[in-house]
mmCIF file of C-alpha atoms and ligand atoms in Angstrom:
data_model
loop_
_atom_site.group_PDB
_atom_site.id
_atom_site.type_symbol
_atom_site.label_atom_id
_atom_site.label_comp_id
_atom_site.label_asym_id
_atom_site.label_seq_id
_atom_site.Cartn_x
_atom_site.Cartn_y
_atom_site.Cartn_z
ATOM 1 C CA MET A 1 8.033 -16.293 -25.172
ATOM 2 C CA THR A 2 10.973 -18.409 -26.304
ATOM 3 C CA LEU A 3 14.183 -18.343 -24.330
ATOM 4 C CA THR A 4 16.929 -20.760 -25.453
ATOM 5 C CA HIS A 5 16.656 -24.279 -26.829
ATOM 6 C CA GLY A 6 12.941 -23.828 -27.098
ATOM 7 C CA LEU A 7 12.583 -23.480 -23.335
ATOM 8 C CA ARG A 8 9.818 -21.100 -22.594
ATOM 9 C CA VAL A 9 8.056 -19.494 -19.526
ATOM 10 C CA ALA A 10 4.361 -19.878 -18.946
ATOM 11 C CA GLN A 11 2.047 -17.941 -21.188
ATOM 12 C CA ARG A 12 0.475 -16.274 -18.172
ATOM 13 C CA MET A 13 3.660 -14.401 -17.522
ATOM 14 C CA SER A 14 2.727 -11.997 -20.294
ATOM 15 C CA THR A 15 -0.140 -10.867 -18.087
ATOM 16 C CA ILE A 16 1.678 -9.943 -14.934
ATOM 17 C CA GLY A 17 2.620 -6.354 -14.076
ATOM 18 C CA THR A 18 5.133 -4.845 -11.623
ATOM 19 C CA GLU A 19 5.692 -2.356 -8.928
ATOM 20 C CA SER A 20 7.810 0.427 -10.486
ATOM 21 C CA ALA A 21 9.278 1.640 -7.275
ATOM 22 C CA PHE A 22 11.559 -1.292 -7.185
ATOM 23 C CA GLU A 23 12.590 -1.080 -10.895
ATOM 24 C CA VAL A 24 13.030 2.764 -10.971
ATOM 25 C CA GLY A 25 14.985 2.503 -7.748
ATOM 26 C CA ALA A 26 17.444 0.098 -9.343
ATOM 27 C CA ARG A 27 17.864 2.493 -12.254
ATOM 28 C CA ALA A 28 18.477 5.329 -9.842
ATOM 29 C CA ARG A 29 21.154 3.275 -8.023
ATOM 30 C CA ALA A 30 22.826 2.477 -11.339
ATOM 31 C CA LEU A 31 23.119 6.305 -11.983
ATOM 32 C CA GLU A 32 24.491 6.764 -8.402
ATOM 33 C CA ALA A 33 27.145 4.124 -9.111
ATOM 34 C CA GLN A 34 28.277 6.346 -11.948
ATOM 35 C CA GLY A 35 28.786 9.146 -9.500
ATOM 36 C CA ARG A 36 25.473 11.047 -9.924
ATOM 37 C CA SER A 37 23.697 12.553 -6.855
ATOM 38 C CA ILE A 38 20.116 11.205 -6.679
ATOM 39 C CA ILE A 39 17.517 11.990 -3.992
ATOM 40 C CA HIS A 40 15.251 8.983 -3.538
ATOM 41 C CA LEU A 41 11.607 9.887 -3.366
ATOM 42 C CA GLN A 42 10.326 6.757 -5.103
ATOM 43 C CA ILE A 43 9.917 4.148 -2.433
ATOM 44 C CA GLY A 44 7.135 3.731 0.046
ATOM 45 C CA GLU A 45 9.227 2.985 3.087
ATOM 46 C CA PRO A 46 9.651 4.836 6.295
ATOM 47 C CA ASP A 47 13.259 6.049 6.745
ATOM 48 C CA PHE A 48 13.113 5.532 10.503
ATOM 49 C CA ASP A 49 14.565 2.488 12.383
ATOM 50 C CA THR A 50 12.321 -0.229 13.789
ATOM 51 C CA PRO A 51 11.621 0.682 17.401
ATOM 52 C CA ALA A 52 14.461 -0.655 19.616
ATOM 53 C CA HIS A 53 12.267 -2.777 21.901
ATOM 54 C CA VAL A 54 10.981 -4.666 18.882
ATOM 55 C CA ARG A 55 14.462 -5.346 17.537
ATOM 56 C CA GLU A 56 15.575 -6.410 21.055
ATOM 57 C CA ALA A 57 12.707 -8.915 21.234
ATOM 58 C CA ALA A 58 13.589 -10.386 17.893
ATOM 59 C CA LYS A 59 17.246 -10.720 18.802
ATOM 60 C CA ARG A 60 16.334 -12.458 22.052
ATOM 61 C CA ALA A 61 13.950 -14.775 20.170
ATOM 62 C CA LEU A 62 16.842 -15.895 17.967
ATOM 63 C CA ASP A 63 18.957 -16.776 21.013
ATOM 64 C CA ASP A 64 15.928 -18.432 22.672
ATOM 65 C CA GLY A 65 15.491 -20.842 19.737
ATOM 66 C CA ALA A 66 12.645 -19.293 17.735
ATOM 67 C CA THR A 67 14.411 -20.460 14.623
ATOM 68 C CA HIS A 68 12.040 -23.354 13.679
ATOM 69 C CA TYR A 69 8.767 -23.337 11.749
ATOM 70 C CA ALA A 70 5.863 -21.548 13.429
ATOM 71 C CA PRO A 71 2.304 -22.643 13.215
ATOM 72 C CA PHE A 72 1.173 -21.790 9.663
ATOM 73 C CA PRO A 73 -1.306 -19.040 10.604
ATOM 74 C CA GLY A 74 1.178 -17.365 12.909
ATOM 75 C CA ILE A 75 2.320 -17.765 16.499
ATOM 76 C CA PRO A 76 -0.551 -17.656 18.995
ATOM 77 C CA ALA A 77 0.887 -14.605 20.885
ATOM 78 C CA LEU A 78 1.004 -12.471 17.740
ATOM 79 C CA ARG A 79 -2.482 -13.588 16.498
ATOM 80 C CA GLU A 80 -3.886 -12.681 19.885
ATOM 81 C CA ALA A 81 -2.111 -9.323 19.886
ATOM 82 C CA ILE A 82 -3.350 -8.580 16.393
ATOM 83 C CA ALA A 83 -6.944 -9.528 17.330
ATOM 84 C CA ALA A 84 -6.768 -7.248 20.352
ATOM 85 C CA ASP A 85 -5.256 -4.351 18.332
ATOM 86 C CA VAL A 86 -7.922 -4.809 15.575
ATOM 87 C CA SER A 87 -10.662 -4.692 18.156
ATOM 88 C CA ALA A 88 -9.199 -1.511 19.900
ATOM 89 C CA ARG A 89 -8.208 0.430 16.806
ATOM 90 C CA LYS A 90 -10.497 -0.727 14.108
ATOM 91 C CA HIS A 91 -13.607 -1.638 16.247
ATOM 92 C CA VAL A 92 -13.708 -5.015 14.566
ATOM 93 C CA THR A 93 -14.360 -7.970 16.772
ATOM 94 C CA ALA A 94 -12.216 -10.837 15.533
ATOM 95 C CA ASP A 95 -11.246 -14.121 17.061
ATOM 96 C CA PRO A 96 -7.470 -14.933 16.846
ATOM 97 C CA SER A 97 -8.480 -17.948 14.609
ATOM 98 C CA GLN A 98 -9.444 -15.375 11.912
ATOM 99 C CA VAL A 99 -5.971 -13.799 11.924
ATOM 100 C CA PHE A 100 -3.281 -15.020 9.387
ATOM 101 C CA VAL A 101 0.288 -13.695 9.607
ATOM 102 C CA THR A 102 1.746 -13.421 6.104
ATOM 103 C CA VAL A 103 4.929 -12.529 4.368
ATOM 104 C CA GLY A 104 4.150 -8.791 3.984
ATOM 105 C CA GLY A 105 0.760 -7.209 3.360
ATOM 106 C CA LYS A 106 1.414 -8.312 -0.186
ATOM 107 C CA GLY A 107 0.754 -11.964 0.923
ATOM 108 C CA VAL A 108 -2.687 -10.968 2.016
ATOM 109 C CA MET A 109 -3.392 -9.541 -1.346
ATOM 110 C CA LEU A 110 -2.047 -12.535 -3.211
ATOM 111 C CA TYR A 111 -4.196 -14.995 -1.134
ATOM 112 C CA ALA A 112 -7.297 -12.781 -1.598
ATOM 113 C CA ILE A 113 -6.952 -12.958 -5.398
ATOM 114 C CA LEU A 114 -5.906 -16.558 -5.578
ATOM 115 C CA GLY A 115 -8.633 -17.585 -3.226
ATOM 116 C CA LEU A 116 -11.592 -15.513 -4.536
ATOM 117 C CA VAL A 117 -11.057 -14.697 -8.159
ATOM 118 C CA ASP A 118 -11.756 -17.010 -11.180
ATOM 119 C CA ALA A 119 -10.722 -16.358 -14.803
ATOM 120 C CA GLY A 120 -13.340 -14.086 -16.388
ATOM 121 C CA ASP A 121 -14.322 -12.450 -13.069
ATOM 122 C CA GLU A 122 -14.092 -8.681 -12.669
ATOM 123 C CA VAL A 123 -12.214 -7.033 -9.787
ATOM 124 C CA LEU A 124 -12.637 -3.356 -8.955
ATOM 125 C CA VAL A 125 -9.434 -1.630 -8.249
ATOM 126 C CA PRO A 126 -8.683 2.025 -7.499
ATOM 127 C CA ASP A 127 -6.975 3.947 -10.252
ATOM 128 C CA PRO A 128 -4.566 5.474 -9.325
ATOM 129 C CA GLY A 129 -3.958 2.574 -6.867
ATOM 130 C CA TYR A 130 -1.429 0.117 -5.622
ATOM 131 C CA PRO A 131 -0.386 -1.668 -8.856
ATOM 132 C CA ILE A 132 -0.250 -5.226 -7.478
ATOM 133 C CA TYR A 133 -4.026 -5.451 -7.172
ATOM 134 C CA GLU A 134 -4.338 -5.014 -10.988
ATOM 135 C CA SER A 135 -1.304 -7.072 -11.789
ATOM 136 C CA LEU A 136 -2.318 -10.135 -9.789
ATOM 137 C CA THR A 137 -5.900 -9.869 -11.040
ATOM 138 C CA ARG A 138 -4.705 -10.029 -14.642
ATOM 139 C CA PHE A 139 -2.384 -12.887 -13.683
ATOM 140 C CA MET A 140 -5.415 -14.964 -12.677
ATOM 141 C CA GLY A 141 -7.051 -14.373 -16.054
ATOM 142 C CA ALA A 142 -9.578 -11.930 -14.504
ATOM 143 C CA THR A 143 -10.288 -8.413 -15.515
ATOM 144 C CA PRO A 144 -9.272 -5.456 -13.306
ATOM 145 C CA VAL A 145 -11.906 -2.608 -13.607
ATOM 146 C CA PRO A 146 -10.436 0.735 -12.732
ATOM 147 C CA ILE A 147 -12.298 2.949 -10.254
ATOM 148 C CA PRO A 148 -11.207 6.513 -11.147
ATOM 149 C CA ILE A 149 -9.861 8.483 -8.204
ATOM 150 C CA ARG A 150 -9.565 12.205 -8.793
ATOM 151 C CA MET A 151 -7.900 15.130 -7.095
ATOM 152 C CA GLU A 152 -11.078 17.190 -7.610
ATOM 153 C CA ASN A 153 -12.883 14.747 -5.227
ATOM 154 C CA ASP A 154 -10.084 14.889 -2.618
ATOM 155 C CA PHE A 155 -8.818 11.690 -3.902
ATOM 156 C CA ARG A 156 -11.833 9.739 -2.605
ATOM 157 C CA LEU A 157 -13.631 7.475 -4.940
ATOM 158 C CA ASP A 158 -17.022 8.687 -6.268
ATOM 159 C CA VAL A 159 -19.515 6.144 -4.955
ATOM 160 C CA ASP A 160 -22.075 6.747 -7.712
ATOM 161 C CA GLU A 161 -19.348 6.072 -10.300
ATOM 162 C CA LEU A 162 -18.379 2.972 -8.394
ATOM 163 C CA ALA A 163 -21.926 1.779 -8.510
ATOM 164 C CA SER A 164 -21.998 2.264 -12.350
ATOM 165 C CA LEU A 165 -18.961 -0.055 -12.653
ATOM 166 C CA ILE A 166 -20.455 -3.022 -10.920
ATOM 167 C CA THR A 167 -21.665 -5.864 -13.306
ATOM 168 C CA PRO A 168 -22.934 -9.417 -12.664
ATOM 169 C CA ARG A 169 -19.205 -10.533 -13.056
ATOM 170 C CA THR A 170 -17.877 -8.321 -10.312
ATOM 171 C CA ARG A 171 -16.529 -10.424 -7.471
ATOM 172 C CA VAL A 172 -14.187 -8.413 -5.469
ATOM 173 C CA LEU A 173 -13.713 -4.718 -4.604
ATOM 174 C CA PHE A 174 -10.350 -3.414 -3.391
ATOM 175 C CA ILE A 175 -10.354 -0.260 -1.324
ATOM 176 C CA ASN A 176 -7.266 1.352 0.262
ATOM 177 C CA SER A 177 -7.661 4.115 2.886
ATOM 178 C CA PRO A 178 -5.405 5.985 3.534
ATOM 179 C CA ALA A 179 -4.351 5.493 0.017
ATOM 180 C CA ASN A 180 -1.184 4.887 -1.893
ATOM 181 C CA PRO A 181 -0.341 6.857 -4.081
ATOM 182 C CA THR A 182 -2.643 9.848 -3.275
ATOM 183 C CA GLY A 183 -2.884 10.112 0.535
ATOM 184 C CA GLY A 184 -6.650 10.258 0.119
ATOM 185 C CA VAL A 185 -8.973 8.897 2.882
ATOM 186 C CA LEU A 186 -12.453 7.522 2.550
ATOM 187 C CA ASN A 187 -14.739 9.010 5.201
ATOM 188 C CA ARG A 188 -17.361 7.145 7.200
ATOM 189 C CA ASP A 189 -20.209 8.261 4.870
ATOM 190 C CA ASP A 190 -18.290 7.042 1.766
ATOM 191 C CA LEU A 191 -17.662 3.700 3.470
ATOM 192 C CA THR A 192 -21.230 3.324 4.589
ATOM 193 C CA ARG A 193 -22.394 3.800 0.975
ATOM 194 C CA ILE A 194 -19.665 1.410 -0.401
ATOM 195 C CA ALA A 195 -20.772 -1.152 2.191
ATOM 196 C CA ALA A 196 -24.341 -0.942 0.978
ATOM 197 C CA LEU A 197 -23.168 -1.530 -2.559
ATOM 198 C CA ALA A 198 -21.089 -4.500 -1.502
ATOM 199 C CA GLN A 199 -24.060 -6.084 0.222
ATOM 200 C CA GLU A 200 -26.510 -5.322 -2.546
ATOM 201 C CA HIS A 201 -24.222 -6.881 -5.206
ATOM 202 C CA ASP A 202 -22.820 -9.627 -2.934
ATOM 203 C CA LEU A 203 -19.169 -8.554 -3.444
ATOM 204 C CA TRP A 204 -16.097 -9.508 -1.323
ATOM 205 C CA VAL A 205 -14.209 -6.398 -0.121
ATOM 206 C CA VAL A 206 -10.395 -6.384 0.438
ATOM 207 C CA SER A 207 -9.733 -3.423 2.693
ATOM 208 C CA ASP A 208 -6.150 -2.428 2.518
ATOM 209 C CA GLU A 209 -5.556 -0.563 5.747
ATOM 210 C CA ILE A 210 -1.745 -0.673 5.802
ATOM 211 C CA TYR A 211 -1.560 3.105 6.276
ATOM 212 C CA GLY A 212 -4.385 3.203 8.879
ATOM 213 C CA ARG A 213 -2.222 4.761 11.570
ATOM 214 C CA ILE A 214 -0.549 7.258 9.394
ATOM 215 C CA LEU A 215 -3.229 9.977 9.560
ATOM 216 C CA TYR A 216 -3.043 13.703 10.037
ATOM 217 C CA ASP A 217 -5.143 16.556 11.348
ATOM 218 C CA GLY A 218 -7.235 14.380 13.663
ATOM 219 C CA GLU A 219 -8.712 12.294 10.760
ATOM 220 C CA GLU A 220 -10.239 9.073 12.162
ATOM 221 C CA HIS A 221 -9.451 5.602 10.701
ATOM 222 C CA VAL A 222 -12.632 3.788 9.813
ATOM 223 C CA SER A 223 -12.411 0.113 8.818
ATOM 224 C CA ILE A 224 -15.251 -0.941 6.482
ATOM 225 C CA ALA A 225 -15.255 -4.238 8.386
ATOM 226 C CA SER A 226 -16.572 -2.385 11.415
ATOM 227 C CA LEU A 227 -19.772 -1.435 9.687
ATOM 228 C CA PRO A 228 -22.907 -3.567 10.068
ATOM 229 C CA GLY A 229 -22.976 -6.698 7.881
ATOM 230 C CA MET A 230 -19.390 -6.163 6.581
ATOM 231 C CA ALA A 231 -17.127 -8.361 8.716
ATOM 232 C CA GLU A 232 -18.467 -11.470 6.945
ATOM 233 C CA ARG A 233 -17.508 -10.258 3.453
ATOM 234 C CA THR A 234 -14.303 -8.217 4.244
ATOM 235 C CA ILE A 235 -10.714 -9.203 4.298
ATOM 236 C CA ILE A 236 -8.663 -6.703 6.309
ATOM 237 C CA LEU A 237 -5.108 -6.308 4.950
ATOM 238 C CA ASP A 238 -2.658 -4.618 7.392
ATOM 239 C CA GLY A 239 0.855 -5.215 8.569
ATOM 240 C CA PHE A 240 4.005 -3.917 10.216
ATOM 241 C CA SER A 241 5.925 -2.454 7.252
ATOM 242 C CA LYS A 242 4.669 1.106 7.388
ATOM 243 C CA THR A 243 3.312 1.643 10.935
ATOM 244 C CA PHE A 244 6.428 0.345 12.698
ATOM 245 C CA ALA A 245 9.060 0.933 10.042
ATOM 246 C CA MET A 246 9.513 -2.789 9.502
ATOM 247 C CA THR A 247 9.501 -3.164 5.730
ATOM 248 C CA GLY A 248 12.446 -5.691 5.719
ATOM 249 C CA TRP A 249 10.817 -7.880 8.323
ATOM 250 C CA ARG A 250 8.209 -8.894 5.760
ATOM 251 C CA LEU A 251 5.285 -9.229 8.086
ATOM 252 C CA GLY A 252 1.685 -8.499 7.212
ATOM 253 C CA TYR A 253 -1.595 -9.863 8.369
ATOM 254 C CA ALA A 254 -5.139 -10.733 7.193
ATOM 255 C CA VAL A 255 -8.187 -10.710 9.322
ATOM 256 C CA VAL A 256 -10.635 -12.906 7.404
ATOM 257 C CA PRO A 257 -14.237 -13.884 7.771
ATOM 258 C CA THR A 258 -14.683 -17.332 9.416
ATOM 259 C CA SER A 259 -15.873 -18.641 5.910
ATOM 260 C CA LEU A 260 -12.347 -17.925 4.560
ATOM 261 C CA ILE A 261 -10.291 -19.579 7.318
ATOM 262 C CA GLN A 262 -9.954 -22.784 5.318
ATOM 263 C CA THR A 263 -9.084 -20.936 2.088
ATOM 264 C CA TYR A 264 -6.354 -18.896 3.749
ATOM 265 C CA SER A 265 -5.025 -21.937 5.536
ATOM 266 C CA GLN A 266 -4.585 -23.910 2.296
ATOM 267 C CA LEU A 267 -2.958 -21.016 0.529
ATOM 268 C CA VAL A 268 -0.510 -20.269 3.300
ATOM 269 C CA ILE A 269 0.433 -23.932 3.635
ATOM 270 C CA ASN A 270 0.978 -24.188 -0.111
ATOM 271 C CA THR A 271 3.164 -21.087 -0.337
ATOM 272 C CA ILE A 272 5.151 -19.992 2.691
ATOM 273 C CA SER A 273 4.415 -22.624 5.393
ATOM 274 C CA CYS A 274 4.614 -19.699 7.848
ATOM 275 C CA ALA A 275 6.077 -16.198 8.286
ATOM 276 C CA PRO A 276 9.547 -16.112 9.959
ATOM 277 C CA THR A 277 9.254 -17.209 13.554
ATOM 278 C CA PHE A 278 11.643 -14.897 15.390
ATOM 279 C CA ALA A 279 10.344 -11.891 13.453
ATOM 280 C CA GLN A 280 6.831 -12.717 14.701
ATOM 281 C CA VAL A 281 8.090 -12.740 18.312
ATOM 282 C CA GLY A 282 9.493 -9.229 17.767
ATOM 283 C CA ALA A 283 6.210 -8.054 16.159
ATOM 284 C CA VAL A 284 4.334 -8.984 19.250
ATOM 285 C CA GLN A 285 6.243 -6.163 21.057
ATOM 286 C CA ALA A 286 5.414 -3.740 18.216
ATOM 287 C CA LEU A 287 1.747 -4.131 19.170
ATOM 288 C CA VAL A 288 1.805 -4.509 22.928
ATOM 289 C CA GLY A 289 4.872 -2.327 23.706
ATOM 290 C CA PRO A 290 5.199 1.478 23.826
ATOM 291 C CA GLN A 291 3.736 3.336 20.866
ATOM 292 C CA ASP A 292 5.862 6.526 21.211
ATOM 293 C CA ASP A 293 8.010 5.762 18.164
ATOM 294 C CA VAL A 294 4.848 5.429 15.963
ATOM 295 C CA ASP A 295 3.485 8.605 17.298
ATOM 296 C CA GLY A 296 6.788 10.484 16.848
ATOM 297 C CA MET A 297 7.015 9.116 13.244
ATOM 298 C CA VAL A 298 3.532 10.483 12.346
ATOM 299 C CA VAL A 299 4.332 13.906 13.850
ATOM 300 C CA GLU A 300 7.509 14.045 11.618
ATOM 301 C CA PHE A 301 5.605 12.807 8.561
ATOM 302 C CA LYS A 302 3.074 15.604 9.036
ATOM 303 C CA ALA A 303 5.875 18.252 9.167
ATOM 304 C CA ARG A 304 7.311 16.769 5.975
ATOM 305 C CA ARG A 305 3.957 16.693 4.317
ATOM 306 C CA ASP A 306 3.419 20.412 4.959
ATOM 307 C CA LEU A 307 6.968 21.227 3.699
ATOM 308 C CA VAL A 308 6.479 19.075 0.487
ATOM 309 C CA VAL A 309 2.974 20.381 -0.305
ATOM 310 C CA ASP A 310 3.985 24.069 0.246
ATOM 311 C CA GLY A 311 7.094 23.571 -1.776
ATOM 312 C CA LEU A 312 5.305 21.900 -4.629
ATOM 313 C CA ASN A 313 2.484 24.514 -4.754
ATOM 314 C CA ALA A 314 5.165 27.198 -4.959
ATOM 315 C CA ILE A 315 6.389 25.706 -8.242
ATOM 316 C CA PRO A 316 4.578 27.203 -11.246
ATOM 317 C CA GLY A 317 2.753 24.432 -13.219
ATOM 318 C CA ILE A 318 2.493 22.035 -10.241
ATOM 319 C CA ARG A 319 -0.559 21.763 -7.914
ATOM 320 C CA SER A 320 -0.700 19.453 -4.930
ATOM 321 C CA ALA A 321 -3.610 18.591 -2.725
ATOM 322 C CA LEU A 322 -3.032 18.204 1.043
ATOM 323 C CA PRO A 323 -2.848 14.403 1.683
ATOM 324 C CA VAL A 324 -4.777 13.357 4.745
ATOM 325 C CA GLY A 325 -2.819 10.128 5.387
ATOM 326 C CA ALA A 326 0.034 7.882 4.243
ATOM 327 C CA PHE A 327 3.306 9.596 3.252
ATOM 328 C CA TYR A 328 2.826 10.413 -0.445
ATOM 329 C CA ALA A 329 2.014 13.471 -2.402
ATOM 330 C CA PHE A 330 0.411 13.054 -5.914
ATOM 331 C CA PRO A 331 0.608 16.472 -7.547
ATOM 332 C CA ASP A 332 -0.932 17.385 -10.872
ATOM 333 C CA ILE A 333 1.994 18.511 -12.987
ATOM 334 C CA SER A 334 0.179 19.181 -16.247
ATOM 335 C CA GLY A 335 1.073 22.923 -16.042
ATOM 336 C CA THR A 336 4.674 22.063 -16.770
ATOM 337 C CA GLY A 337 3.653 20.957 -20.284
ATOM 338 C CA LEU A 338 5.065 17.479 -19.590
ATOM 339 C CA SER A 339 3.238 14.173 -18.777
ATOM 340 C CA GLY A 340 3.942 12.647 -15.389
ATOM 341 C CA ALA A 341 6.035 9.979 -17.119
ATOM 342 C CA GLU A 342 8.123 12.485 -19.014
ATOM 343 C CA LEU A 343 8.591 14.669 -15.885
ATOM 344 C CA ALA A 344 9.629 11.648 -13.775
ATOM 345 C CA GLU A 345 12.133 10.486 -16.406
ATOM 346 C CA ARG A 346 13.670 13.979 -16.889
ATOM 347 C CA LEU A 347 13.810 14.631 -13.116
ATOM 348 C CA LEU A 348 15.828 11.489 -12.650
ATOM 349 C CA HIS A 349 18.269 12.210 -15.434
ATOM 350 C CA GLU A 350 18.451 15.992 -15.481
ATOM 351 C CA ALA A 351 17.743 17.055 -11.800
ATOM 352 C CA GLY A 352 18.812 13.961 -9.803
ATOM 353 C CA VAL A 353 15.395 13.453 -8.127
ATOM 354 C CA CYS A 354 13.821 10.007 -8.331
ATOM 355 C CA VAL A 355 9.956 10.021 -8.303
ATOM 356 C CA LEU A 356 7.348 7.852 -9.904
ATOM 357 C CA ALA A 357 5.129 8.528 -12.879
ATOM 358 C CA GLY A 358 1.487 8.706 -11.961
ATOM 359 C CA THR A 359 0.767 6.002 -14.558
ATOM 360 C CA ALA A 360 2.735 3.597 -12.478
ATOM 361 C CA PHE A 361 -0.614 3.392 -10.531
ATOM 362 C CA GLY A 362 -3.034 3.319 -13.418
ATOM 363 C CA GLY A 363 -4.039 5.361 -16.422
ATOM 364 C CA VAL A 364 -5.957 8.117 -14.576
ATOM 365 C CA GLY A 365 -2.759 9.444 -13.064
ATOM 366 C CA VAL A 366 -1.279 10.474 -16.475
ATOM 367 C CA ASP A 367 -0.775 14.192 -15.376
ATOM 368 C CA HIS A 368 0.663 13.301 -11.943
ATOM 369 C CA ILE A 369 3.909 12.146 -10.269
ATOM 370 C CA ARG A 370 4.052 10.357 -6.964
ATOM 371 C CA ILE A 371 6.431 11.698 -4.341
ATOM 372 C CA SER A 372 7.204 9.730 -1.211
ATOM 373 C CA TYR A 373 8.088 12.092 1.556
ATOM 374 C CA ALA A 374 9.602 9.320 3.732
ATOM 375 C CA ASN A 375 12.873 11.123 3.593
ATOM 376 C CA SER A 376 14.656 13.729 5.690
ATOM 377 C CA ARG A 377 13.462 17.345 5.671
ATOM 378 C CA GLU A 378 16.968 18.276 4.459
ATOM 379 C CA ASN A 379 16.714 15.979 1.425
ATOM 380 C CA LEU A 380 13.139 16.994 0.715
ATOM 381 C CA THR A 381 14.151 20.671 0.744
ATOM 382 C CA GLU A 382 17.003 19.931 -1.623
ATOM 383 C CA ALA A 383 14.628 17.896 -3.857
ATOM 384 C CA LEU A 384 12.152 20.645 -3.967
ATOM 385 C CA GLY A 385 14.869 23.073 -5.009
ATOM 386 C CA ARG A 386 16.062 20.700 -7.768
ATOM 387 C CA ILE A 387 12.459 20.172 -9.046
ATOM 388 C CA GLY A 388 11.728 23.867 -8.956
ATOM 389 C CA GLY A 389 14.998 24.687 -10.820
ATOM 390 C CA PHE A 390 14.237 22.035 -13.418
ATOM 391 C CA VAL A 391 10.643 23.200 -14.046
ATOM 392 C CA GLU A 392 11.749 26.830 -14.234
ATOM 393 C CA GLY A 393 14.301 25.783 -16.848
ATOM 394 C CA LEU A 394 11.430 24.431 -18.995
ATOM 395 C CA GLY A 395 10.364 28.133 -19.455
ATOM 396 C CA ARG A 396 6.688 27.563 -18.980
ATOM 397 C CA GLY A 397 4.466 27.614 -15.924
HETATM 398 N N1 LIG B 401 -0.619 -2.094 0.417
HETATM 399 C C1 LIG B 401 -0.208 -0.876 -0.046
HETATM 400 C C2 LIG B 401 -1.238 0.153 -0.322
HETATM 401 C C3 LIG B 401 1.128 -0.545 -0.033
HETATM 402 O O1 LIG B 401 1.480 0.637 -0.441
HETATM 403 C C4 LIG B 401 2.086 -1.515 0.268
HETATM 404 C C5 LIG B 401 3.534 -1.298 0.165
HETATM 405 O O2 LIG B 401 3.973 -0.305 -0.481
HETATM 406 C C6 LIG B 401 1.614 -2.808 0.649
HETATM 407 C C7 LIG B 401 0.231 -3.006 0.656
HETATM 408 C C8 LIG B 401 2.556 -3.951 0.982
HETATM 409 O O3 LIG B 401 3.281 -3.705 2.023
HETATM 410 P P1 LIG B 401 4.178 -4.997 2.669
HETATM 411 O O4 LIG B 401 4.100 -6.128 1.701
HETATM 412 O O5 LIG B 401 5.588 -4.367 2.874
HETATM 413 O O6 LIG B 401 3.464 -5.212 3.952
#
């Protein structure tokens, strides 16, 4: 790609993808700047405030001088709190030395791919799934292999189909439960069968559990790392963004097998040096302090989920499953006569509702849109009215 004076960017930049939520959001804000009313249902970010006791701890930390570099894997108090939390909630025994605090859960993803994947390798990624797994895999010169995730199967991957996609080149399997963009959850039986495949074919597993505490209807969170023989081949990806409404703090964490401590150490030192120190002091309180804010948020998300799913299913041409976790609905909109991409584009411009095309998460989601219900019930009700009115205007259904 030639810019000016023969200057060019690296060839590999032609292989990198994106996360549409950020780009589409910018387009929506440009329309707002022209005076349009837009309801934002595109971004995966809780609309709640970070709990007050966490904010207070970080403010105090600034005044107490936590303004210098931290140890590269994270401050000891946070690594210990994470190890204890992982043991209590995920039933995974981890020593604090296996914990790395990163800049967002995205950091964990980047290091997994940089550290484990060579050019020519294959990496299994959910489709639809979080787009960065695929993007970074391609960026490394490796091949992402989509695992189809279908509404007919409650948005759980089909383990037999997964088995058929494994080849001698497969190195890493990404799983994400509860899932973005579908809200699907892998149950213990699914995970047990996936674990058997990972062991039989000697795969690394990256288990993205960032929505692990946002679960409804009594669904249990099972970490694949808690299953026999899995801790030594699994990287747990989790963080503070979603559970504690801390997206802007940019704090995620990895729990890695002891065999990867050196790999993660080198990658963290080469990239970020450490995650922000005062933010880490605040994050300790997120884990060890009162959990009422998290519980309250999940109760509110559940009410919004029900509102959104009922509202979508009342619109002719749209069918939504009931998501079991996370805060997204991923309805099939094929009955409207439009593709997900067409509907998303037209909803933005003609109805003032910003959602994402299902294909922002892979090819399988062509007939879907993704709706984030991390917005007030009032806005969600208004958005449903606008979507319903728009679809009715198409004269189909
Ligand atoms: N994993 C999944 C599935 C996500 O949806 C997100 C954010 O949207 C992330 C990881 C990254 O979150 P963060 O980098 O804010 O921790």
